[in-house]
XYZ file of C-alpha atoms in Angstrom:
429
model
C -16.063 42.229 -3.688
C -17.505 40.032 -1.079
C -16.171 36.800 -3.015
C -12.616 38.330 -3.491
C -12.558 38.804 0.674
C -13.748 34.819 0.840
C -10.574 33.870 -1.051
C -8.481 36.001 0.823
C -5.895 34.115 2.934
C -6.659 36.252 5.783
C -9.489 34.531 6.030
C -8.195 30.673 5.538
C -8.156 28.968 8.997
C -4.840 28.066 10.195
C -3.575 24.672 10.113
C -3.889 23.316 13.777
C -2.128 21.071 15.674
C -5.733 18.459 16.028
C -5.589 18.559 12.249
C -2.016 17.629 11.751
C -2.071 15.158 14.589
C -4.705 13.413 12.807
C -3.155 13.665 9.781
C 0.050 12.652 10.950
C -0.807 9.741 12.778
C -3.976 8.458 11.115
C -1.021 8.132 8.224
C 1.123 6.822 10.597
C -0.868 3.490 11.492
C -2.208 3.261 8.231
C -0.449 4.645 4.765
C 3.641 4.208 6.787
C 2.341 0.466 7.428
C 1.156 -0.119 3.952
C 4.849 1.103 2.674
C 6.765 -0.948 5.090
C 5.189 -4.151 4.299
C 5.979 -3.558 0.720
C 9.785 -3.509 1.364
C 10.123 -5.048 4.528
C 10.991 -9.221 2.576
C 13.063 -7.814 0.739
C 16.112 -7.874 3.231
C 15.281 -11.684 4.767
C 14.254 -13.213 1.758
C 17.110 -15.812 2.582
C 16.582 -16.147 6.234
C 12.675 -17.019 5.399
C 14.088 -19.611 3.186
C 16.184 -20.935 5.418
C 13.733 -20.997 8.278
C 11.322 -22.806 5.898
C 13.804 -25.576 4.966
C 14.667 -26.220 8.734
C 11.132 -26.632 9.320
C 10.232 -28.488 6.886
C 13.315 -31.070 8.100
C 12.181 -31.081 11.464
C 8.710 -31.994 10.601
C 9.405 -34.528 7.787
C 12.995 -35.429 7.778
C 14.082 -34.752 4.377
C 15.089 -31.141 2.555
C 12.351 -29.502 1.039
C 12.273 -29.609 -2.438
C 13.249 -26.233 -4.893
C 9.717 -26.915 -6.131
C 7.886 -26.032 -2.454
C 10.494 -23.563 -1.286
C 9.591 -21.613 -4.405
C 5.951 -22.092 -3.909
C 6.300 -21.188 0.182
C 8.298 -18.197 -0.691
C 5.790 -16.988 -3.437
C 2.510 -17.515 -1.130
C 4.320 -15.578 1.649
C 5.376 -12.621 -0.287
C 2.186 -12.904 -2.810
C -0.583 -13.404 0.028
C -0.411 -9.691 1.385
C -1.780 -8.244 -2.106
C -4.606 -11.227 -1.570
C -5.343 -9.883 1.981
C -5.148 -6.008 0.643
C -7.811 -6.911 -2.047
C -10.441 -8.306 0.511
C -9.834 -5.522 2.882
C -10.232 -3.017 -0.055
C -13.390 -4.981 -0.520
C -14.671 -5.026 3.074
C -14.031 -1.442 3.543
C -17.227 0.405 2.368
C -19.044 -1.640 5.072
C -17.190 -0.899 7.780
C -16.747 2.344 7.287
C -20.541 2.567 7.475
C -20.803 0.963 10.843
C -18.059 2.858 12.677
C -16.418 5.807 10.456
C -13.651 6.608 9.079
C -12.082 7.311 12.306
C -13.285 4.272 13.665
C -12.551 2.208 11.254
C -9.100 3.019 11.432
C -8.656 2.354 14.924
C -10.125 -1.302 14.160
C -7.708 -1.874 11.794
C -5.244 -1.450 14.017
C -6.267 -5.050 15.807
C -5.139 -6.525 12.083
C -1.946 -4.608 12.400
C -1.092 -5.923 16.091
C -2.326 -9.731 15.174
C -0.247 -9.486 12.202
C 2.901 -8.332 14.479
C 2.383 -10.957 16.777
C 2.259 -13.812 13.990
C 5.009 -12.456 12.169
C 6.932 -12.391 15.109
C 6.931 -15.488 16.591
C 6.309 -17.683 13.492
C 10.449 -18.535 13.922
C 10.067 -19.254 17.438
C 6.705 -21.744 16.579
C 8.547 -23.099 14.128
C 5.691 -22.573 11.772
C 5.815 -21.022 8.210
C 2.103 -20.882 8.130
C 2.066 -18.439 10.991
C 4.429 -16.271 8.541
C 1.830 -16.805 5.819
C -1.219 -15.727 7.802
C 0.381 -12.749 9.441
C 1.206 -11.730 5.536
C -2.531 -11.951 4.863
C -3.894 -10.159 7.566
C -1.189 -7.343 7.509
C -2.506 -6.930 3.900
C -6.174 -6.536 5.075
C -4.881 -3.716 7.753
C -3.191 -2.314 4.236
C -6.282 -2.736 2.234
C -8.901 -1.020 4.634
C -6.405 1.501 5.515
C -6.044 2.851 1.760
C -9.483 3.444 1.495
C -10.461 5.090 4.635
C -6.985 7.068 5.192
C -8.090 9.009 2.462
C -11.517 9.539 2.869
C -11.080 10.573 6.458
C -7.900 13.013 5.664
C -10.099 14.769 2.991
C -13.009 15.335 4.963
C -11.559 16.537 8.332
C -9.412 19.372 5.435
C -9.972 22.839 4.722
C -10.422 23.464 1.279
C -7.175 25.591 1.023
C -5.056 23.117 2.644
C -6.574 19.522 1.440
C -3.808 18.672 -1.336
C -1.376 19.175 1.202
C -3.090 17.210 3.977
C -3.658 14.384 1.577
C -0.195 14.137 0.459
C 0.345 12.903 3.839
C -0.560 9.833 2.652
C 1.878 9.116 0.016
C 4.628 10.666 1.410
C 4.444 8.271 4.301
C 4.347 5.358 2.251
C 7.534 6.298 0.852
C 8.863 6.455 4.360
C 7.545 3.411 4.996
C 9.194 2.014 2.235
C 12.555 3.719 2.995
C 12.407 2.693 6.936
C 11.425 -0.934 5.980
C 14.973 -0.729 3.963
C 17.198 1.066 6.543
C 15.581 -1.521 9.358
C 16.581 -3.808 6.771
C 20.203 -2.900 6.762
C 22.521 -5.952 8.008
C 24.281 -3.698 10.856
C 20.539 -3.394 11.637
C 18.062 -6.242 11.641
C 18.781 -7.853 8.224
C 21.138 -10.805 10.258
C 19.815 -14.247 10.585
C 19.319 -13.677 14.738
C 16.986 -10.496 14.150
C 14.861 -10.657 11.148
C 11.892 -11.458 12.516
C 12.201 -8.491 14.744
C 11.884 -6.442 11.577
C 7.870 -7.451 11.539
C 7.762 -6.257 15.385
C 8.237 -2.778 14.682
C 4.568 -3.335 12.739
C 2.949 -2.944 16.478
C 4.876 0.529 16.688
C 2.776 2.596 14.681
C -0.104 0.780 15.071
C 0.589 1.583 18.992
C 0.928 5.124 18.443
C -2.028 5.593 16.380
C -4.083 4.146 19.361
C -3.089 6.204 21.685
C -3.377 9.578 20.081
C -6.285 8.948 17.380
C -8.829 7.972 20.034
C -8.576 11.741 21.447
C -9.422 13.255 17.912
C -12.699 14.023 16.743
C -14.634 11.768 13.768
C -15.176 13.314 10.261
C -17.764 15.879 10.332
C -19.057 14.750 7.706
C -18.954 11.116 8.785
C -20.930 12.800 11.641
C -23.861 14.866 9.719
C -24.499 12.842 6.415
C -24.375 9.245 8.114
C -25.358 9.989 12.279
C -27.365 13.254 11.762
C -25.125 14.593 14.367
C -25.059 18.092 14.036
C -23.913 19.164 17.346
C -20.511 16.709 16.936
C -19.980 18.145 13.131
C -19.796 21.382 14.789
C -17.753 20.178 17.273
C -15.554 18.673 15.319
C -15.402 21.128 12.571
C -14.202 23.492 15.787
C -11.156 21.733 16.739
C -10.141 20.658 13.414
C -10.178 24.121 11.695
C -9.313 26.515 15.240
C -12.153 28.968 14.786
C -15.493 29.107 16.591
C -17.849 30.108 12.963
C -18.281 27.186 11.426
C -21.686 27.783 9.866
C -20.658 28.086 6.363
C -18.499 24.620 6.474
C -21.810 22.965 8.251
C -23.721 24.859 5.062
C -21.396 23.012 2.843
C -22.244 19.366 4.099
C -25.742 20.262 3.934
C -25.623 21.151 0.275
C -23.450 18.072 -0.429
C -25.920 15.786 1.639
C -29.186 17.757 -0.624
C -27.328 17.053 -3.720
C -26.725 13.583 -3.091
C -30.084 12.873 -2.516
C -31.306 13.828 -5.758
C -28.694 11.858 -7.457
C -29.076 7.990 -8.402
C -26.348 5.380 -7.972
C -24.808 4.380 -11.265
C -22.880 1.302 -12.029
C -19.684 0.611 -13.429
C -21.127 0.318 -17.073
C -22.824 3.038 -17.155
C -20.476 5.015 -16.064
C -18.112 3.585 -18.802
C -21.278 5.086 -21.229
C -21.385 8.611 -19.956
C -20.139 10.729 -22.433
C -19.956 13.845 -20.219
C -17.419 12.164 -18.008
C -15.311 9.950 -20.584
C -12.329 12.256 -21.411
C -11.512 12.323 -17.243
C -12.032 8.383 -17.219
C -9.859 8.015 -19.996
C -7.022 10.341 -18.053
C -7.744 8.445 -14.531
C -7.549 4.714 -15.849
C -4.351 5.686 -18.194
C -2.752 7.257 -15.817
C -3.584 4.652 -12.979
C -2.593 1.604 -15.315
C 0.193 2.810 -16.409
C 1.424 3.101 -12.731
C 0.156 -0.047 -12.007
C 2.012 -1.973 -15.036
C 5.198 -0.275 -14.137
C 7.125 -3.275 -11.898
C 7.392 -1.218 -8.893
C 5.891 -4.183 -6.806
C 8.646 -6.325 -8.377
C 11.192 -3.780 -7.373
C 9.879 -3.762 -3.850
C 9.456 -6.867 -3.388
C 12.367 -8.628 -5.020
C 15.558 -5.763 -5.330
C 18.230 -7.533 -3.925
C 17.258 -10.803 -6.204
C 16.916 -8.623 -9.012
C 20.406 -6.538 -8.282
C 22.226 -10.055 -8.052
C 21.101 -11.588 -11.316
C 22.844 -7.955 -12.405
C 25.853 -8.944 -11.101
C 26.349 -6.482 -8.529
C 28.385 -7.288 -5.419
C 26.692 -9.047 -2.418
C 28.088 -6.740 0.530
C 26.375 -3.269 -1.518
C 23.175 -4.946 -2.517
C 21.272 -3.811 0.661
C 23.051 0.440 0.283
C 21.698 0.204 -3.646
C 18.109 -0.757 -2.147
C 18.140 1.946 0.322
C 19.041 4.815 -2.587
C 15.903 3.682 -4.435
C 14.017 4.564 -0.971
C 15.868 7.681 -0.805
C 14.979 8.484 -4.169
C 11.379 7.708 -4.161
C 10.741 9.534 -1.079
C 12.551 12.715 -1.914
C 10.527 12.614 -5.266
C 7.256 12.453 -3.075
C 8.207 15.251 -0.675
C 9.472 17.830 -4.540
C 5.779 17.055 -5.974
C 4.183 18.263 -2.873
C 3.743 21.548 -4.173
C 2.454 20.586 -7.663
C -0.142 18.330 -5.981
C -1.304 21.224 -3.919
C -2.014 23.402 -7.088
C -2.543 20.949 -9.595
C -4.756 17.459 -10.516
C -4.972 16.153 -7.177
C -6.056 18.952 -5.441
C -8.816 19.616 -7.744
C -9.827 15.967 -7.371
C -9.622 15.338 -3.640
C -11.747 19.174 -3.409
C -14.119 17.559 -5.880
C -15.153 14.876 -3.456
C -15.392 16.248 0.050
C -15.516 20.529 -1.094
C -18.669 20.843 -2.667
C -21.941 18.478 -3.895
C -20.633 15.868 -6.022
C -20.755 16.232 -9.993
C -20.402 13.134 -12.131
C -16.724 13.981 -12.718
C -15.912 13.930 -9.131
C -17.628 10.600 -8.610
C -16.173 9.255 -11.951
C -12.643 9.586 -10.344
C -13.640 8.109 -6.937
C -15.106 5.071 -8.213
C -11.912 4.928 -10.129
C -10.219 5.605 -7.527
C -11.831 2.565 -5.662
C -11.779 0.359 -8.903
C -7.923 0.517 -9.079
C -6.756 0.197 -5.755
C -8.558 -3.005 -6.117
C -6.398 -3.228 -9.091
C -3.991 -2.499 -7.293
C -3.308 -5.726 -5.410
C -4.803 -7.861 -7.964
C -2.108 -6.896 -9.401
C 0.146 -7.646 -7.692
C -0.652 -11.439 -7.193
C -0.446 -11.456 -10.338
C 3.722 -9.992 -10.086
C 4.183 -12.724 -7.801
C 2.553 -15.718 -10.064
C 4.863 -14.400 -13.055
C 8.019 -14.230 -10.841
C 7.315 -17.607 -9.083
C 6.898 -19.271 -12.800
C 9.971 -17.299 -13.959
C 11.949 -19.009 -11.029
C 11.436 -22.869 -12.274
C 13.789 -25.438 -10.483
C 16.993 -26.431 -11.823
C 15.897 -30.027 -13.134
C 12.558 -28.471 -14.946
C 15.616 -26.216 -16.502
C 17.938 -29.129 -17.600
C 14.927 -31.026 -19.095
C 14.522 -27.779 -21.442
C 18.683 -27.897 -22.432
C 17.780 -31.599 -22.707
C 14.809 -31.120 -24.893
C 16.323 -28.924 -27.315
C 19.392 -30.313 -27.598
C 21.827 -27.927 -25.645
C 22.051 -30.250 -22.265
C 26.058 -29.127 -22.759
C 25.175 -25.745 -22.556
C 23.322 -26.038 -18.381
C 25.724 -26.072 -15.751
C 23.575 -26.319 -12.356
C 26.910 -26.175 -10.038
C 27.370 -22.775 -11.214
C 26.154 -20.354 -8.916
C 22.985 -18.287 -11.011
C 19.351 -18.467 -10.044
C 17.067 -20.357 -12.337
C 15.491 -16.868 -13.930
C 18.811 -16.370 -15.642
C 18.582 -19.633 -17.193
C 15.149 -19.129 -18.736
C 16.693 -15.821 -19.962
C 19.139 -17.727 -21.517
C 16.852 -20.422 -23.282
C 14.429 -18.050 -24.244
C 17.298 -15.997 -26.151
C 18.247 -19.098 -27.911
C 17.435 -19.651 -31.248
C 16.109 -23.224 -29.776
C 13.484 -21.481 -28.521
C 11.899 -19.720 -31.830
């Protein structure tokens, strides 16, 4: 009787404002970032190309070969999943130091550098400033994706945590989408305004400033790592609206006893456990088979991909924006099966009650494929750079085989459609 009046939602706190402002805007500066930087090249791809050849002719006097502008181009889009992986990396320890809430107003200094790089590289007249601002924006991504969700599913009530932590996906999908519409050539997608599109990165990372500072840390963050039981409390207060917090501080308590009497395990013996290898098995197929999927590609290169299609250059940037559309109305429809289903069970599993080895086997896998993650893609953006070989490197493969007749460089097709076309050939078996 007395555990069927615990579950009853009379007695579930009510959501509060403090814990959707943090929710809100901790995603804000963090997970909307992350999701415009994946889209946000897409639209000045050739403006960036542009700027680099003028550059390179003011500095050396001569057009810069296909072989560099492919190379300066790959680097610039490709060096944002290198800075993601090292902030992914880096995150554990900073966490440590200053929390999760602290850590993610710190990474807002990456955000604002990034902006200011990104933003004036044109006016510098320096490419490298482009490149570097790419890196750092994808250690702000990096740290972000690890302690976004940490801190969103410890500040949660247990009844409301899926929900809270689909904050985090959905606004990456509205990153993605406003990264698109911003995109938009009545918008900034002209060759006078796209380097205002990587302005707007100081706007959320603004916002988040001002309002996260005035939100309490993880209580958690605050009892397990400061002993500060007083600020749990505290915290636990605002964050949940009622005064009784006694069983949540319980809660922590247990989870900090039963961490204590469990031992660290690494990565192989984890891969040995037998009582946890049926949910590895689910966590690493599901997670690589989103990760081999080509969305980065999509993201990244649309329009380029679109045009090789042969669709019309005045709709290419309206077909990019339905694939934002689509992919953020999918993430707001699977709200409601996240809530009830796999990911609330897993996100409970790590900040609800003392952790079991199933509940650390999906955080560490968690952990192991975000790193993934942007290993990954570098490794999109090597394939597509070798995929886009210069025009004479293409003739010398007509040349080689005997089909020289065949290449017609003054037509106007990219250089991927060509190695399509020799690898079809029979040449080429």
């Amino acid at each position: 009787m007395g555990k069927a009046r615990a579950d009853h939602p009379a007695d579930k706190p009510p959501v509060t404002s403090c814990l959707l402002s943090a929710a809100f805007f901790g995603a804000l500066g963090s997970s909307f970032l992350y999701g415009y930087n994946l889209s946000v090249v897409n639209a000045p791809a050739q403006y960036i190309k542009d700027f680099n050849n003028r550059t390179w002719m003011e500095r050396y006097g001569e057009p810069i070969g296909a072989e560099t502008t492919t190379l300066l181009w790959s680097i610039t889009v490709s060096i944002f999943a290198i800075g993601g992986l090292l902030g992914a990396l880096s995150v554990s320890l900073i966490i440590k130091l200053l929390g999760r809430k602290g850590t993610l107003l710190l990474n807002n200094v990456f955000a604002l550098a990034a902006a200011l790089l990104l933003t004036l590289g044109e006016r510098a007249k320096s490419f490298e400033m482009l490149i570097v601002g790419r890196l750092i924006i994808g250690v702000d991504s990096g740290i972000a994706l690890s302690a976004l969700p940490m801190y969103l599913g410890e500040i949660s009530p247990k009844h409301i945590r899926g929900f809270i932590g689909q904050f985090n996906s959905i606004l990456i999908c509205l990153g993605v989408f406003t990264g698109q519409v911003l995109g938009l050539p009545e918008l900034l997608g002209q060759e006078t305004r796209w380097n205002y599109l990587f302005t707007f990165l100081a706007l959320p990372a603004a916002l988040q400033m001002c309002v996260l500072p005035f939100l309490p840390e993880s209580p958690r963050f605050l009892l397990m790592e400061r002993r500060d039981e007083a600020g749990a409390e505290r915290a636990f207060q605002r964050f949940l609206g009622k005064e009784d917090v006694s069983q949540e501080l319980e809660e922590v308590h247990a989870e900090a006893r039963a961490q204590e009497n469990l031992h660290t395990v690494s990565v192989l013996q984890l891969l040995r456990n037998p009582a946890v290898r049926w949910q590895l098995i689910t966590v690493i197929i599901t997670m690589a088979c989103y990760q081999l999927c080509g969305l980065n590609a999509i993201w990244y290169y649309t329009n380029g991909i679109l045009r090789e299609a042969g669709f019309p250059e005045n709709i290419l940037p309206y077909i990019t924006l339905s694939t934002g559309i689509i992919e953020t109305l999918a993430a707001i429809i699977s709200l409601s099966n996240y809530i009830h289903g796999v990911t609330h069970w897993t996100v409970r599993a790590g900040g609800g009650r003392p952790w079991t080895p199933t509940s650390r086997c999906v955080v560490s896998s968690q952990g192991i494929f975000l790193c993934c993650h942007f290993i990954k893609g570098i490794l999109d953006n090597l394939l597509l750079a070798i995929l886009h070989l210069p025009h004479k490197d293409i003739s010398s493969l007509y040349r080689a085989t005997g089909h020289l007749e065949q290449y017609h460089p003054d037509k106007e097709r990219s250089c991927s459609c060509d190695v399509r076309q020799f690898i079809s050939s029979d040449q080429f078996i």
